[in-house]
Amino acid sequence: MKTPFVTKAQLEEIAAKYPTPFHLYDEKGMRANARGLNQAFAWNRSFREYFAVKATPTPAILKVLKSEGCGVDCSSLTELMLAEKCGFQGHEIMFTSNNTLAEEFQLAHRLGAIINLDDITHVDFLERSIGCIPETVFCRYNPGGVFTLGESKEGFQVMDTPGEAKYGMTRAQLTEAFRALKRKGARHFGLHAFLASNTISNEYYPELAGILFRLAVELQEETGCQIRYINLSGGIGIPYLPEQEPIDIAAVGEGVRRKYEEILVPAGMGDVELCSELGRYMMGPYGCLVTRAIHEKHIYKEYIGVDACAADLMRPAVYGAYHHITVMGKEDAPCDHTYDVTGALCENCDKFAVDRPLPAIETGDLLVIHDTGAHGHCMGYNYNGKLRSAELLLKEDGGVEMIRRAETPEDYFATIVW
């Protein structure tokens, strides 16, 4: 069972001031989570989490995480601009992009960000774009094939298929890229790889770490490049389903430490600094979409219409993703009704839940859609002229602050040339 981080009484009070729908974030929860991550990796000198800005590109959220020691991982020009406006600078910024524009590399370089190259052709392109090669540079690795983890009765668990991904360099290209970067002036090198998304296994990060640690030893021996950093990227997931167990981040950190001691230390690389670029893990459970039931419909199925739609949270519509729903005030009521919970878009996929067992829902009930703190509001769009909702922060002291206002028709029309 999932329990909202806010009560029905609190939500009714908030909704009286800020009309539904809105995304609400839990400052206390996100701070505790950031501290837990940092503690899990405190054994590694200068460990830093580079929060994936794309997950929740909201200045108030970025500033909270900055105060907990996090940097930011950016992937576009505007994300870099957002990072600068929030006070991040220099190596507090990681720039991990693909199919990159020259102006994006130029801004990343001006900010002193660490640049993480996605492709071997970007070595020369970066040099042409900024007129040099930075002293510190990362390269992204793609091992190809299928990434598996652990063995069960059915065989190895397939986590993802990096060979189908557009990101990163082959093993041979890494050697070539490192040598070229060294010739052009790079002095400190980093490795990065992202092999699987939303894993809920404590073994994923240690397994990935082992792959990258062994690769770092090989590359340093082959090229003579000093590998000082390894970016374990993202991929640690959250339990969207109520029966799923959350990751034990302390166990994850300990698993990575064992790989570090086993592989890097004997190779004389015990000074390598680790970092991560988590998004979903950092923010997913600490946000929810609050919406109100406004219609009910009884035809071949039972429908509950709410005032939010896929413009506010598109994951269920696009991926068929599961987001748990709590009907506030009816947490202990039997789930003896089966509903499709829908928005108002002219698309039949605009549903937050399909055939979902829920308590009886009445017009006016508040619904909390869980785990929208990452890849929620930020993926919104304006199809059907729908306007994106506000973002609110539930502060540690219990107060509520609007951190992004809801869009207005004037915003929607602002870019039109009549």
PDB file of N, CA and C in Angstrom, residues 262-336:
ATOM      1  N   GLU A 262      37.896  -4.394  -5.049  1.00  0.00           N
ATOM      2  CA  GLU A 262      38.305  -5.603  -5.759  1.00  0.00           C
ATOM      3  C   GLU A 262      39.033  -5.294  -7.059  1.00  0.00           C
ATOM      4  N   ILE A 263      38.618  -4.222  -7.753  1.00  0.00           N
ATOM      5  CA  ILE A 263      39.118  -3.976  -9.109  1.00  0.00           C
ATOM      6  C   ILE A 263      40.053  -2.767  -9.189  1.00  0.00           C
ATOM      7  N   LEU A 264      39.627  -1.633  -8.674  1.00  0.00           N
ATOM      8  CA  LEU A 264      40.405  -0.405  -8.859  1.00  0.00           C
ATOM      9  C   LEU A 264      41.600  -0.306  -7.927  1.00  0.00           C
ATOM     10  N   VAL A 265      41.400  -0.637  -6.670  1.00  0.00           N
ATOM     11  CA  VAL A 265      42.492  -0.466  -5.695  1.00  0.00           C
ATOM     12  C   VAL A 265      43.721  -1.301  -6.061  1.00  0.00           C
ATOM     13  N   PRO A 266      43.565  -2.589  -6.397  1.00  0.00           N
ATOM     14  CA  PRO A 266      44.762  -3.354  -6.774  1.00  0.00           C
ATOM     15  C   PRO A 266      45.467  -2.818  -8.019  1.00  0.00           C
ATOM     16  N   ALA A 267      44.729  -2.103  -8.866  1.00  0.00           N
ATOM     17  CA  ALA A 267      45.321  -1.545 -10.090  1.00  0.00           C
ATOM     18  C   ALA A 267      45.973  -0.186  -9.836  1.00  0.00           C
ATOM     19  N   GLY A 268      46.036   0.228  -8.570  1.00  0.00           N
ATOM     20  CA  GLY A 268      46.627   1.526  -8.257  1.00  0.00           C
ATOM     21  C   GLY A 268      45.717   2.694  -8.592  1.00  0.00           C
ATOM     22  N   MET A 269      44.406   2.433  -8.678  1.00  0.00           N
ATOM     23  CA  MET A 269      43.449   3.482  -9.054  1.00  0.00           C
ATOM     24  C   MET A 269      42.466   3.750  -7.913  1.00  0.00           C
ATOM     25  N   GLY A 270      42.968   3.683  -6.695  1.00  0.00           N
ATOM     26  CA  GLY A 270      42.130   3.895  -5.517  1.00  0.00           C
ATOM     27  C   GLY A 270      41.759   5.342  -5.265  1.00  0.00           C
ATOM     28  N   ASP A 271      42.172   6.232  -6.172  1.00  0.00           N
ATOM     29  CA  ASP A 271      41.803   7.650  -6.023  1.00  0.00           C
ATOM     30  C   ASP A 271      40.722   8.067  -7.017  1.00  0.00           C
ATOM     31  N   VAL A 272      40.154   7.125  -7.760  1.00  0.00           N
ATOM     32  CA  VAL A 272      39.100   7.452  -8.734  1.00  0.00           C
ATOM     33  C   VAL A 272      37.862   7.969  -8.002  1.00  0.00           C
ATOM     34  N   GLU A 273      37.331   9.089  -8.488  1.00  0.00           N
ATOM     35  CA  GLU A 273      36.151   9.697  -7.887  1.00  0.00           C
ATOM     36  C   GLU A 273      34.891   9.236  -8.630  1.00  0.00           C
ATOM     37  N   LEU A 274      33.872   8.889  -7.857  1.00  0.00           N
ATOM     38  CA  LEU A 274      32.620   8.403  -8.432  1.00  0.00           C
ATOM     39  C   LEU A 274      31.563   9.486  -8.430  1.00  0.00           C
ATOM     40  N   CYS A 275      30.656   9.383  -9.371  1.00  0.00           N
ATOM     41  CA  CYS A 275      29.488  10.260  -9.386  1.00  0.00           C
ATOM     42  C   CYS A 275      28.312   9.500  -9.978  1.00  0.00           C
ATOM     43  N   SER A 276      27.139  10.067  -9.815  1.00  0.00           N
ATOM     44  CA  SER A 276      25.912   9.485 -10.364  1.00  0.00           C
ATOM     45  C   SER A 276      25.108  10.605 -10.994  1.00  0.00           C
ATOM     46  N   GLU A 277      24.114  10.239 -11.794  1.00  0.00           N
ATOM     47  CA  GLU A 277      23.238  11.245 -12.398  1.00  0.00           C
ATOM     48  C   GLU A 277      21.803  10.721 -12.335  1.00  0.00           C
ATOM     49  N   LEU A 278      21.343  10.537 -11.114  1.00  0.00           N
ATOM     50  CA  LEU A 278      20.014   9.980 -10.886  1.00  0.00           C
ATOM     51  C   LEU A 278      18.945  11.050 -11.042  1.00  0.00           C
ATOM     52  N   GLY A 279      17.801  10.640 -11.521  1.00  0.00           N
ATOM     53  CA  GLY A 279      16.661  11.548 -11.648  1.00  0.00           C
ATOM     54  C   GLY A 279      15.452  10.962 -10.962  1.00  0.00           C
ATOM     55  N   ARG A 280      14.987   9.836 -11.513  1.00  0.00           N
ATOM     56  CA  ARG A 280      13.799   9.170 -10.986  1.00  0.00           C
ATOM     57  C   ARG A 280      13.979   8.792  -9.509  1.00  0.00           C
ATOM     58  N   TYR A 281      15.158   8.217  -9.177  1.00  0.00           N
ATOM     59  CA  TYR A 281      15.393   7.811  -7.795  1.00  0.00           C
ATOM     60  C   TYR A 281      15.377   9.011  -6.856  1.00  0.00           C
ATOM     61  N   MET A 282      15.926  10.121  -7.316  1.00  0.00           N
ATOM     62  CA  MET A 282      16.035  11.296  -6.453  1.00  0.00           C
ATOM     63  C   MET A 282      14.694  11.966  -6.193  1.00  0.00           C
ATOM     64  N   MET A 283      13.793  11.957  -7.193  1.00  0.00           N
ATOM     65  CA  MET A 283      12.593  12.784  -7.080  1.00  0.00           C
ATOM     66  C   MET A 283      11.270  12.051  -7.286  1.00  0.00           C
ATOM     67  N   GLY A 284      11.279  10.897  -7.944  1.00  0.00           N
ATOM     68  CA  GLY A 284      10.026  10.241  -8.308  1.00  0.00           C
ATOM     69  C   GLY A 284       9.025  10.106  -7.188  1.00  0.00           C
ATOM     70  N   PRO A 285       9.377   9.496  -6.046  1.00  0.00           N
ATOM     71  CA  PRO A 285       8.392   9.287  -4.980  1.00  0.00           C
ATOM     72  C   PRO A 285       8.003  10.550  -4.223  1.00  0.00           C
ATOM     73  N   TYR A 286       8.728  11.643  -4.483  1.00  0.00           N
ATOM     74  CA  TYR A 286       8.523  12.854  -3.692  1.00  0.00           C
ATOM     75  C   TYR A 286       7.709  13.899  -4.442  1.00  0.00           C
ATOM     76  N   GLY A 287       6.956  13.426  -5.419  1.00  0.00           N
ATOM     77  CA  GLY A 287       6.010  14.276  -6.120  1.00  0.00           C
ATOM     78  C   GLY A 287       4.749  13.495  -6.406  1.00  0.00           C
ATOM     79  N   CYS A 288       3.620  14.195  -6.470  1.00  0.00           N
ATOM     80  CA  CYS A 288       2.359  13.550  -6.846  1.00  0.00           C
ATOM     81  C   CYS A 288       1.528  14.548  -7.646  1.00  0.00           C
ATOM     82  N   LEU A 289       0.652  14.007  -8.462  1.00  0.00           N
ATOM     83  CA  LEU A 289      -0.300  14.822  -9.204  1.00  0.00           C
ATOM     84  C   LEU A 289      -1.631  14.769  -8.470  1.00  0.00           C
ATOM     85  N   VAL A 290      -2.108  15.921  -8.075  1.00  0.00           N
ATOM     86  CA  VAL A 290      -3.375  16.016  -7.338  1.00  0.00           C
ATOM     87  C   VAL A 290      -4.460  16.485  -8.302  1.00  0.00           C
ATOM     88  N   THR A 291      -5.520  15.723  -8.389  1.00  0.00           N
ATOM     89  CA  THR A 291      -6.589  16.024  -9.337  1.00  0.00           C
ATOM     90  C   THR A 291      -7.937  15.720  -8.689  1.00  0.00           C
ATOM     91  N   ARG A 292      -8.981  16.267  -9.254  1.00  0.00           N
ATOM     92  CA  ARG A 292     -10.312  16.101  -8.665  1.00  0.00           C
ATOM     93  C   ARG A 292     -11.239  15.413  -9.661  1.00  0.00           C
ATOM     94  N   ALA A 293     -12.061  14.489  -9.168  1.00  0.00           N
ATOM     95  CA  ALA A 293     -13.059  13.839 -10.011  1.00  0.00           C
ATOM     96  C   ALA A 293     -14.148  14.850 -10.371  1.00  0.00           C
ATOM     97  N   ILE A 294     -14.415  14.992 -11.670  1.00  0.00           N
ATOM     98  CA  ILE A 294     -15.405  15.983 -12.102  1.00  0.00           C
ATOM     99  C   ILE A 294     -16.580  15.370 -12.864  1.00  0.00           C
ATOM    100  N   HIS A 295     -16.416  14.131 -13.361  1.00  0.00           N
ATOM    101  CA  HIS A 295     -17.502  13.476 -14.090  1.00  0.00           C
ATOM    102  C   HIS A 295     -17.427  11.968 -13.853  1.00  0.00           C
ATOM    103  N   GLU A 296     -18.565  11.308 -14.033  1.00  0.00           N
ATOM    104  CA  GLU A 296     -18.573   9.856 -14.092  1.00  0.00           C
ATOM    105  C   GLU A 296     -19.407   9.445 -15.296  1.00  0.00           C
ATOM    106  N   LYS A 297     -19.027   8.329 -15.890  1.00  0.00           N
ATOM    107  CA  LYS A 297     -19.692   7.886 -17.114  1.00  0.00           C
ATOM    108  C   LYS A 297     -19.891   6.381 -17.039  1.00  0.00           C
ATOM    109  N   HIS A 298     -21.084   5.935 -17.422  1.00  0.00           N
ATOM    110  CA  HIS A 298     -21.426   4.515 -17.332  1.00  0.00           C
ATOM    111  C   HIS A 298     -21.892   4.040 -18.707  1.00  0.00           C
ATOM    112  N   ILE A 299     -20.956   3.432 -19.464  1.00  0.00           N
ATOM    113  CA  ILE A 299     -21.368   2.830 -20.735  1.00  0.00           C
ATOM    114  C   ILE A 299     -20.918   1.368 -20.717  1.00  0.00           C
ATOM    115  N   TYR A 300     -20.035   0.988 -21.603  1.00  0.00           N
ATOM    116  CA  TYR A 300     -19.576  -0.399 -21.606  1.00  0.00           C
ATOM    117  C   TYR A 300     -18.562  -0.648 -20.499  1.00  0.00           C
ATOM    118  N   LYS A 301     -17.992   0.434 -20.011  1.00  0.00           N
ATOM    119  CA  LYS A 301     -17.107   0.391 -18.859  1.00  0.00           C
ATOM    120  C   LYS A 301     -17.505   1.529 -17.929  1.00  0.00           C
ATOM    121  N   GLU A 302     -16.908   1.521 -16.736  1.00  0.00           N
ATOM    122  CA  GLU A 302     -17.128   2.603 -15.772  1.00  0.00           C
ATOM    123  C   GLU A 302     -15.952   3.573 -15.863  1.00  0.00           C
ATOM    124  N   TYR A 303     -16.290   4.849 -16.079  1.00  0.00           N
ATOM    125  CA  TYR A 303     -15.259   5.872 -16.230  1.00  0.00           C
ATOM    126  C   TYR A 303     -15.388   6.931 -15.143  1.00  0.00           C
ATOM    127  N   ILE A 304     -14.228   7.380 -14.658  1.00  0.00           N
ATOM    128  CA  ILE A 304     -14.163   8.570 -13.819  1.00  0.00           C
ATOM    129  C   ILE A 304     -13.332   9.597 -14.560  1.00  0.00           C
ATOM    130  N   GLY A 305     -13.934  10.752 -14.824  1.00  0.00           N
ATOM    131  CA  GLY A 305     -13.218  11.838 -15.473  1.00  0.00           C
ATOM    132  C   GLY A 305     -12.649  12.778 -14.434  1.00  0.00           C
ATOM    133  N   VAL A 306     -11.378  13.132 -14.580  1.00  0.00           N
ATOM    134  CA  VAL A 306     -10.726  14.044 -13.638  1.00  0.00           C
ATOM    135  C   VAL A 306     -10.291  15.307 -14.372  1.00  0.00           C
ATOM    136  N   ASP A 307      -9.916  16.323 -13.583  1.00  0.00           N
ATOM    137  CA  ASP A 307      -9.570  17.597 -14.226  1.00  0.00           C
ATOM    138  C   ASP A 307      -8.115  17.661 -14.694  1.00  0.00           C
ATOM    139  N   ALA A 308      -7.330  16.610 -14.451  1.00  0.00           N
ATOM    140  CA  ALA A 308      -6.006  16.490 -15.058  1.00  0.00           C
ATOM    141  C   ALA A 308      -6.128  15.653 -16.325  1.00  0.00           C
ATOM    142  N   CYS A 309      -5.072  15.662 -17.136  1.00  0.00           N
ATOM    143  CA  CYS A 309      -5.056  14.842 -18.338  1.00  0.00           C
ATOM    144  C   CYS A 309      -3.609  14.494 -18.655  1.00  0.00           C
ATOM    145  N   ALA A 310      -3.408  13.814 -19.772  1.00  0.00           N
ATOM    146  CA  ALA A 310      -2.054  13.400 -20.133  1.00  0.00           C
ATOM    147  C   ALA A 310      -1.123  14.584 -20.343  1.00  0.00           C
ATOM    148  N   ALA A 311      -1.653  15.772 -20.556  1.00  0.00           N
ATOM    149  CA  ALA A 311      -0.817  16.970 -20.643  1.00  0.00           C
ATOM    150  C   ALA A 311      -0.117  17.244 -19.318  1.00  0.00           C
ATOM    151  N   ASP A 312      -0.664  16.717 -18.225  1.00  0.00           N
ATOM    152  CA  ASP A 312      -0.061  16.893 -16.901  1.00  0.00           C
ATOM    153  C   ASP A 312       0.834  15.721 -16.524  1.00  0.00           C
ATOM    154  N   LEU A 313       0.537  14.547 -17.056  1.00  0.00           N
ATOM    155  CA  LEU A 313       1.322  13.339 -16.786  1.00  0.00           C
ATOM    156  C   LEU A 313       1.105  12.393 -17.952  1.00  0.00           C
ATOM    157  N   MET A 314       2.110  12.278 -18.804  1.00  0.00           N
ATOM    158  CA  MET A 314       1.912  11.530 -20.034  1.00  0.00           C
ATOM    159  C   MET A 314       2.405  10.092 -19.962  1.00  0.00           C
ATOM    160  N   ARG A 315       3.109   9.691 -18.906  1.00  0.00           N
ATOM    161  CA  ARG A 315       3.685   8.348 -18.849  1.00  0.00           C
ATOM    162  C   ARG A 315       2.634   7.242 -19.022  1.00  0.00           C
ATOM    163  N   PRO A 316       1.485   7.307 -18.347  1.00  0.00           N
ATOM    164  CA  PRO A 316       0.505   6.232 -18.562  1.00  0.00           C
ATOM    165  C   PRO A 316       0.006   6.169 -20.005  1.00  0.00           C
ATOM    166  N   ALA A 317      -0.203   7.325 -20.615  1.00  0.00           N
ATOM    167  CA  ALA A 317      -0.722   7.347 -21.980  1.00  0.00           C
ATOM    168  C   ALA A 317       0.303   6.866 -22.991  1.00  0.00           C
ATOM    169  N   VAL A 318       1.564   7.235 -22.802  1.00  0.00           N
ATOM    170  CA  VAL A 318       2.593   6.924 -23.788  1.00  0.00           C
ATOM    171  C   VAL A 318       3.192   5.539 -23.567  1.00  0.00           C
ATOM    172  N   TYR A 319       3.463   5.194 -22.307  1.00  0.00           N
ATOM    173  CA  TYR A 319       4.156   3.941 -22.003  1.00  0.00           C
ATOM    174  C   TYR A 319       3.242   2.864 -21.413  1.00  0.00           C
ATOM    175  N   GLY A 320       2.003   3.222 -21.119  1.00  0.00           N
ATOM    176  CA  GLY A 320       1.173   2.300 -20.360  1.00  0.00           C
ATOM    177  C   GLY A 320       1.686   2.141 -18.942  1.00  0.00           C
ATOM    178  N   ALA A 321       2.408   3.137 -18.453  1.00  0.00           N
ATOM    179  CA  ALA A 321       3.053   3.055 -17.145  1.00  0.00           C
ATOM    180  C   ALA A 321       2.024   3.055 -16.016  1.00  0.00           C
ATOM    181  N   TYR A 322       2.328   2.306 -14.982  1.00  0.00           N
ATOM    182  CA  TYR A 322       1.457   2.241 -13.808  1.00  0.00           C
ATOM    183  C   TYR A 322       1.841   3.346 -12.824  1.00  0.00           C
ATOM    184  N   HIS A 323       0.839   4.129 -12.408  1.00  0.00           N
ATOM    185  CA  HIS A 323       0.984   5.074 -11.300  1.00  0.00           C
ATOM    186  C   HIS A 323      -0.145   4.775 -10.316  1.00  0.00           C
ATOM    187  N   HIS A 324       0.227   4.520  -9.086  1.00  0.00           N
ATOM    188  CA  HIS A 324      -0.772   4.184  -8.080  1.00  0.00           C
ATOM    189  C   HIS A 324      -1.667   5.393  -7.811  1.00  0.00           C
ATOM    190  N   ILE A 325      -2.927   5.134  -7.489  1.00  0.00           N
ATOM    191  CA  ILE A 325      -3.899   6.199  -7.220  1.00  0.00           C
ATOM    192  C   ILE A 325      -4.516   5.979  -5.844  1.00  0.00           C
ATOM    193  N   THR A 326      -4.521   7.046  -5.053  1.00  0.00           N
ATOM    194  CA  THR A 326      -5.210   7.037  -3.762  1.00  0.00           C
ATOM    195  C   THR A 326      -6.397   7.990  -3.833  1.00  0.00           C
ATOM    196  N   VAL A 327      -7.562   7.503  -3.480  1.00  0.00           N
ATOM    197  CA  VAL A 327      -8.742   8.363  -3.351  1.00  0.00           C
ATOM    198  C   VAL A 327      -8.728   8.893  -1.920  1.00  0.00           C
ATOM    199  N   MET A 328      -8.480  10.181  -1.792  1.00  0.00           N
ATOM    200  CA  MET A 328      -8.251  10.734  -0.463  1.00  0.00           C
ATOM    201  C   MET A 328      -9.506  10.651   0.403  1.00  0.00           C
ATOM    202  N   GLY A 329      -9.296  10.210   1.635  1.00  0.00           N
ATOM    203  CA  GLY A 329     -10.399  10.018   2.560  1.00  0.00           C
ATOM    204  C   GLY A 329     -11.005   8.636   2.476  1.00  0.00           C
ATOM    205  N   LYS A 330     -10.582   7.851   1.476  1.00  0.00           N
ATOM    206  CA  LYS A 330     -11.136   6.504   1.293  1.00  0.00           C
ATOM    207  C   LYS A 330     -10.014   5.459   1.265  1.00  0.00           C
ATOM    208  N   GLU A 331      -8.928   5.790   1.963  1.00  0.00           N
ATOM    209  CA  GLU A 331      -7.769   4.908   1.958  1.00  0.00           C
ATOM    210  C   GLU A 331      -8.093   3.518   2.495  1.00  0.00           C
ATOM    211  N   ASP A 332      -9.014   3.434   3.434  1.00  0.00           N
ATOM    212  CA  ASP A 332      -9.349   2.145   4.051  1.00  0.00           C
ATOM    213  C   ASP A 332     -10.619   1.516   3.478  1.00  0.00           C
ATOM    214  N   ALA A 333     -11.218   2.166   2.495  1.00  0.00           N
ATOM    215  CA  ALA A 333     -12.441   1.632   1.891  1.00  0.00           C
ATOM    216  C   ALA A 333     -12.088   0.485   0.945  1.00  0.00           C
ATOM    217  N   PRO A 334     -12.973  -0.475   0.779  1.00  0.00           N
ATOM    218  CA  PRO A 334     -12.689  -1.591  -0.134  1.00  0.00           C
ATOM    219  C   PRO A 334     -12.600  -1.121  -1.588  1.00  0.00           C
ATOM    220  N   CYS A 335     -11.659  -1.702  -2.318  1.00  0.00           N
ATOM    221  CA  CYS A 335     -11.509  -1.382  -3.748  1.00  0.00           C
ATOM    222  C   CYS A 335     -12.437  -2.301  -4.537  1.00  0.00           C
ATOM    223  N   ASP A 336     -13.725  -2.019  -4.441  1.00  0.00           N
ATOM    224  CA  ASP A 336     -14.735  -2.902  -5.020  1.00  0.00           C
ATOM    225  C   ASP A 336     -15.394  -2.323  -6.263  1.00  0.00           C
TER     226      ASP A 336
END
